[in-house]
Amino acid sequence: MPDITVRVIDVYPYRFVEQGAEFLLLQRAADVAYAGTWRMVGGKIEPGETAWQAAVRELREETGRTPRRLWALPSANVFYEWEHDRINVAPSFAAELDADPVLDREHDAFVWLPVDEAVHRLAWPEQQRLARLAYQLLRNGVPQELTILGPDTS
């Protein structure tokens, strides 16, 4: 029977422009896993971290930025790794950024895109679904109870 684990997180960075929200995608460098693919921010939860703390740390590591606002998506990325017979449940977050990223060694390019174009570049169906969910919540209003960090928190 497969193990079920919470060991990784996803973060969907966005910004507001005149036309609405745009999502940040990072292109993986040639010498790292998923080389050449466009992805949002993601990474492992370190010992002693909460999932949201891992999201903030990974965002800083991969973009050089601290979120203006961070909120939890009311859904998770669930995927199976056959090599380890493991089902991963990845808590997912959205993070508003005020500036372009400063790329780390894992990435060699970035792009800001409207949600439909971002979804077209994301390879995994669950990540596509979660990007659309983040956009829907941005359009309809993010419930206050989902906000972890930002101008609406004390």
PDB file of C-alpha atoms in Angstrom:
ATOM      1  CA  MET A   1       0.000   0.000   0.000  1.00  0.00           C
ATOM      2  CA  PRO A   2       1.437   3.439  -0.890  1.00  0.00           C
ATOM      3  CA  ASP A   3       2.575   5.884   1.754  1.00  0.00           C
ATOM      4  CA  ILE A   4       0.691   9.169   1.985  1.00  0.00           C
ATOM      5  CA  THR A   5       2.897  12.112   2.885  1.00  0.00           C
ATOM      6  CA  VAL A   6       2.945  15.885   3.206  1.00  0.00           C
ATOM      7  CA  ARG A   7       6.524  16.824   2.316  1.00  0.00           C
ATOM      8  CA  VAL A   8       6.311  19.488  -0.397  1.00  0.00           C
ATOM      9  CA  ILE A   9       4.453  22.747  -1.087  1.00  0.00           C
ATOM     10  CA  ASP A  10       3.355  24.733  -4.146  1.00  0.00           C
ATOM     11  CA  VAL A  11       3.248  28.538  -4.364  1.00  0.00           C
ATOM     12  CA  TYR A  12       1.488  30.468  -7.146  1.00  0.00           C
ATOM     13  CA  PRO A  13       3.076  33.955  -7.234  1.00  0.00           C
ATOM     14  CA  TYR A  14       1.010  36.713  -8.833  1.00  0.00           C
ATOM     15  CA  ARG A  15       0.948  40.458  -9.318  1.00  0.00           C
ATOM     16  CA  PHE A  16      -1.707  42.959 -10.288  1.00  0.00           C
ATOM     17  CA  VAL A  17      -1.438  44.903 -13.538  1.00  0.00           C
ATOM     18  CA  GLU A  18      -3.942  47.113 -15.326  1.00  0.00           C
ATOM     19  CA  GLN A  19      -5.482  44.096 -17.106  1.00  0.00           C
ATOM     20  CA  GLY A  20      -5.834  42.077 -13.878  1.00  0.00           C
ATOM     21  CA  ALA A  21      -3.731  39.400 -12.205  1.00  0.00           C
ATOM     22  CA  GLU A  22      -0.688  37.849 -13.839  1.00  0.00           C
ATOM     23  CA  PHE A  23       1.085  34.721 -12.614  1.00  0.00           C
ATOM     24  CA  LEU A  24       4.827  34.256 -12.353  1.00  0.00           C
ATOM     25  CA  LEU A  25       6.374  31.178 -13.922  1.00  0.00           C
ATOM     26  CA  LEU A  26      10.038  30.244 -13.611  1.00  0.00           C
ATOM     27  CA  GLN A  27      11.934  28.188 -16.176  1.00  0.00           C
ATOM     28  CA  ARG A  28      14.033  25.422 -14.668  1.00  0.00           C
ATOM     29  CA  ALA A  29      17.761  25.560 -15.492  1.00  0.00           C
ATOM     30  CA  ALA A  30      19.385  22.905 -17.676  1.00  0.00           C
ATOM     31  CA  ASP A  31      21.230  21.142 -14.834  1.00  0.00           C
ATOM     32  CA  VAL A  32      18.334  20.634 -12.382  1.00  0.00           C
ATOM     33  CA  ALA A  33      15.287  18.370 -12.147  1.00  0.00           C
ATOM     34  CA  TYR A  34      12.536  19.242 -14.637  1.00  0.00           C
ATOM     35  CA  ALA A  35      15.104  21.086 -16.793  1.00  0.00           C
ATOM     36  CA  GLY A  36      13.594  23.542 -19.254  1.00  0.00           C
ATOM     37  CA  THR A  37      10.064  23.327 -17.877  1.00  0.00           C
ATOM     38  CA  TRP A  38       8.011  26.286 -16.727  1.00  0.00           C
ATOM     39  CA  ARG A  39       6.849  25.971 -13.140  1.00  0.00           C
ATOM     40  CA  MET A  40       5.522  27.956 -10.264  1.00  0.00           C
ATOM     41  CA  VAL A  41       7.470  27.981  -6.976  1.00  0.00           C
ATOM     42  CA  GLY A  42       7.699  24.700  -5.126  1.00  0.00           C
ATOM     43  CA  GLY A  43       9.858  22.821  -2.698  1.00  0.00           C
ATOM     44  CA  LYS A  44      10.265  20.600   0.313  1.00  0.00           C
ATOM     45  CA  ILE A  45       9.106  21.299   3.845  1.00  0.00           C
ATOM     46  CA  GLU A  46      12.111  21.280   6.169  1.00  0.00           C
ATOM     47  CA  PRO A  47      12.062  19.706   9.651  1.00  0.00           C
ATOM     48  CA  GLY A  48      10.396  22.024  12.154  1.00  0.00           C
ATOM     49  CA  GLU A  49       8.666  24.136   9.477  1.00  0.00           C
ATOM     50  CA  THR A  50       4.980  24.543   8.901  1.00  0.00           C
ATOM     51  CA  ALA A  51       3.835  24.269   5.303  1.00  0.00           C
ATOM     52  CA  TRP A  52       3.213  28.034   5.081  1.00  0.00           C
ATOM     53  CA  GLN A  53       6.675  28.788   6.492  1.00  0.00           C
ATOM     54  CA  ALA A  54       8.153  26.516   3.823  1.00  0.00           C
ATOM     55  CA  ALA A  55       6.156  28.449   1.214  1.00  0.00           C
ATOM     56  CA  VAL A  56       7.651  31.782   2.368  1.00  0.00           C
ATOM     57  CA  ARG A  57      11.179  30.319   2.493  1.00  0.00           C
ATOM     58  CA  GLU A  58      10.913  28.699  -0.945  1.00  0.00           C
ATOM     59  CA  LEU A  59       9.502  31.919  -2.396  1.00  0.00           C
ATOM     60  CA  ARG A  60      12.489  33.859  -1.003  1.00  0.00           C
ATOM     61  CA  GLU A  61      14.964  31.241  -2.231  1.00  0.00           C
ATOM     62  CA  GLU A  62      13.541  30.987  -5.745  1.00  0.00           C
ATOM     63  CA  THR A  63      12.556  34.627  -6.358  1.00  0.00           C
ATOM     64  CA  GLY A  64      14.560  36.662  -3.848  1.00  0.00           C
ATOM     65  CA  ARG A  65      11.265  38.232  -2.744  1.00  0.00           C
ATOM     66  CA  THR A  66       9.091  38.291   0.353  1.00  0.00           C
ATOM     67  CA  PRO A  67       5.368  38.148  -0.374  1.00  0.00           C
ATOM     68  CA  ARG A  68       3.271  41.269   0.092  1.00  0.00           C
ATOM     69  CA  ARG A  69       0.452  38.850   0.832  1.00  0.00           C
ATOM     70  CA  LEU A  70       0.392  35.066   1.301  1.00  0.00           C
ATOM     71  CA  TRP A  71      -2.767  33.007   1.460  1.00  0.00           C
ATOM     72  CA  ALA A  72      -3.656  29.348   1.478  1.00  0.00           C
ATOM     73  CA  LEU A  73      -5.515  27.857  -1.434  1.00  0.00           C
ATOM     74  CA  PRO A  74      -8.455  25.845  -0.081  1.00  0.00           C
ATOM     75  CA  SER A  75      -7.182  22.803  -1.966  1.00  0.00           C
ATOM     76  CA  ALA A  76      -3.973  20.789  -2.299  1.00  0.00           C
ATOM     77  CA  ASN A  77      -1.905  19.351  -5.120  1.00  0.00           C
ATOM     78  CA  VAL A  78      -2.181  15.573  -4.829  1.00  0.00           C
ATOM     79  CA  PHE A  79       0.115  13.417  -6.956  1.00  0.00           C
ATOM     80  CA  TYR A  80       1.547   9.909  -7.033  1.00  0.00           C
ATOM     81  CA  GLU A  81       5.249   9.050  -7.393  1.00  0.00           C
ATOM     82  CA  TRP A  82       5.445   5.491  -8.663  1.00  0.00           C
ATOM     83  CA  GLU A  83       9.223   5.255  -8.018  1.00  0.00           C
ATOM     84  CA  HIS A  84       8.620   5.580  -4.258  1.00  0.00           C
ATOM     85  CA  ASP A  85       5.050   4.223  -4.185  1.00  0.00           C
ATOM     86  CA  ARG A  86       4.139   7.506  -2.496  1.00  0.00           C
ATOM     87  CA  ILE A  87       1.110   9.769  -2.657  1.00  0.00           C
ATOM     88  CA  ASN A  88       2.094  13.392  -2.000  1.00  0.00           C
ATOM     89  CA  VAL A  89      -0.359  15.917  -0.631  1.00  0.00           C
ATOM     90  CA  ALA A  90       1.152  19.356  -1.264  1.00  0.00           C
ATOM     91  CA  PRO A  91      -0.420  22.290   0.590  1.00  0.00           C
ATOM     92  CA  SER A  92      -0.770  25.125  -1.911  1.00  0.00           C
ATOM     93  CA  PHE A  93      -0.516  28.877  -1.530  1.00  0.00           C
ATOM     94  CA  ALA A  94      -0.771  32.084  -3.545  1.00  0.00           C
ATOM     95  CA  ALA A  95       1.657  34.955  -2.974  1.00  0.00           C
ATOM     96  CA  GLU A  96       1.412  38.534  -4.172  1.00  0.00           C
ATOM     97  CA  LEU A  97       4.755  39.991  -5.251  1.00  0.00           C
ATOM     98  CA  ASP A  98       5.637  43.659  -5.753  1.00  0.00           C
ATOM     99  CA  ALA A  99       8.626  43.183  -8.076  1.00  0.00           C
ATOM    100  CA  ASP A 100      10.226  40.889 -10.611  1.00  0.00           C
ATOM    101  CA  PRO A 101      12.125  37.912  -9.211  1.00  0.00           C
ATOM    102  CA  VAL A 102      15.858  37.717  -8.699  1.00  0.00           C
ATOM    103  CA  LEU A 103      16.515  34.245 -10.066  1.00  0.00           C
ATOM    104  CA  ASP A 104      18.402  31.589  -8.130  1.00  0.00           C
ATOM    105  CA  ARG A 105      20.660  28.945  -9.693  1.00  0.00           C
ATOM    106  CA  GLU A 106      17.704  26.587 -10.232  1.00  0.00           C
ATOM    107  CA  HIS A 107      16.078  28.890 -12.797  1.00  0.00           C
ATOM    108  CA  ASP A 108      17.273  30.681 -15.915  1.00  0.00           C
ATOM    109  CA  ALA A 109      14.212  32.694 -17.000  1.00  0.00           C
ATOM    110  CA  PHE A 110      10.910  34.058 -15.750  1.00  0.00           C
ATOM    111  CA  VAL A 111       7.690  35.347 -17.261  1.00  0.00           C
ATOM    112  CA  TRP A 112       4.505  37.026 -15.965  1.00  0.00           C
ATOM    113  CA  LEU A 113       1.410  35.711 -17.753  1.00  0.00           C
ATOM    114  CA  PRO A 114      -2.379  35.956 -17.618  1.00  0.00           C
ATOM    115  CA  VAL A 115      -3.851  32.820 -16.085  1.00  0.00           C
ATOM    116  CA  ASP A 116      -4.820  31.119 -19.378  1.00  0.00           C
ATOM    117  CA  GLU A 117      -1.301  31.491 -20.786  1.00  0.00           C
ATOM    118  CA  ALA A 118       0.266  30.401 -17.489  1.00  0.00           C
ATOM    119  CA  VAL A 119      -1.930  27.303 -17.369  1.00  0.00           C
ATOM    120  CA  HIS A 120      -0.918  26.469 -20.948  1.00  0.00           C
ATOM    121  CA  ARG A 121       2.769  26.388 -19.898  1.00  0.00           C
ATOM    122  CA  LEU A 122       2.291  24.351 -16.715  1.00  0.00           C
ATOM    123  CA  ALA A 123       2.801  20.648 -17.433  1.00  0.00           C
ATOM    124  CA  TRP A 124       0.855  19.074 -14.566  1.00  0.00           C
ATOM    125  CA  PRO A 125      -2.971  19.046 -14.476  1.00  0.00           C
ATOM    126  CA  GLU A 126      -3.176  19.630 -10.712  1.00  0.00           C
ATOM    127  CA  GLN A 127      -0.944  22.710 -10.997  1.00  0.00           C
ATOM    128  CA  GLN A 128      -3.111  23.973 -13.856  1.00  0.00           C
ATOM    129  CA  ARG A 129      -6.217  23.473 -11.713  1.00  0.00           C
ATOM    130  CA  LEU A 130      -4.698  25.263  -8.728  1.00  0.00           C
ATOM    131  CA  ALA A 131      -3.549  28.235 -10.841  1.00  0.00           C
ATOM    132  CA  ARG A 132      -7.127  28.583 -12.100  1.00  0.00           C
ATOM    133  CA  LEU A 133      -8.446  28.308  -8.540  1.00  0.00           C
ATOM    134  CA  ALA A 134      -6.073  31.062  -7.361  1.00  0.00           C
ATOM    135  CA  TYR A 135      -7.255  33.287 -10.208  1.00  0.00           C
ATOM    136  CA  GLN A 136     -10.916  32.592  -9.440  1.00  0.00           C
ATOM    137  CA  LEU A 137     -10.405  33.540  -5.795  1.00  0.00           C
ATOM    138  CA  LEU A 138      -8.540  36.710  -6.782  1.00  0.00           C
ATOM    139  CA  ARG A 139     -11.444  37.697  -9.049  1.00  0.00           C
ATOM    140  CA  ASN A 140     -14.150  36.875  -6.499  1.00  0.00           C
ATOM    141  CA  GLY A 141     -12.297  38.024  -3.389  1.00  0.00           C
ATOM    142  CA  VAL A 142      -9.994  35.938  -1.231  1.00  0.00           C
ATOM    143  CA  PRO A 143     -11.753  35.017   2.024  1.00  0.00           C
ATOM    144  CA  GLN A 144     -10.006  36.674   4.955  1.00  0.00           C
ATOM    145  CA  GLU A 145      -9.647  33.357   6.782  1.00  0.00           C
ATOM    146  CA  LEU A 146      -7.280  32.103   4.046  1.00  0.00           C
ATOM    147  CA  THR A 147      -4.848  35.021   4.471  1.00  0.00           C
ATOM    148  CA  ILE A 148      -1.684  34.118   6.379  1.00  0.00           C
ATOM    149  CA  LEU A 149       0.493  37.200   5.792  1.00  0.00           C
ATOM    150  CA  GLY A 150      -0.364  40.553   4.349  1.00  0.00           C
ATOM    151  CA  PRO A 151      -2.051  43.883   4.700  1.00  0.00           C
ATOM    152  CA  ASP A 152      -5.271  42.307   5.980  1.00  0.00           C
ATOM    153  CA  THR A 153      -3.615  40.397   8.850  1.00  0.00           C
ATOM    154  CA  SER A 154      -2.705  41.765  12.262  1.00  0.00           C
TER     155      SER A 154
END
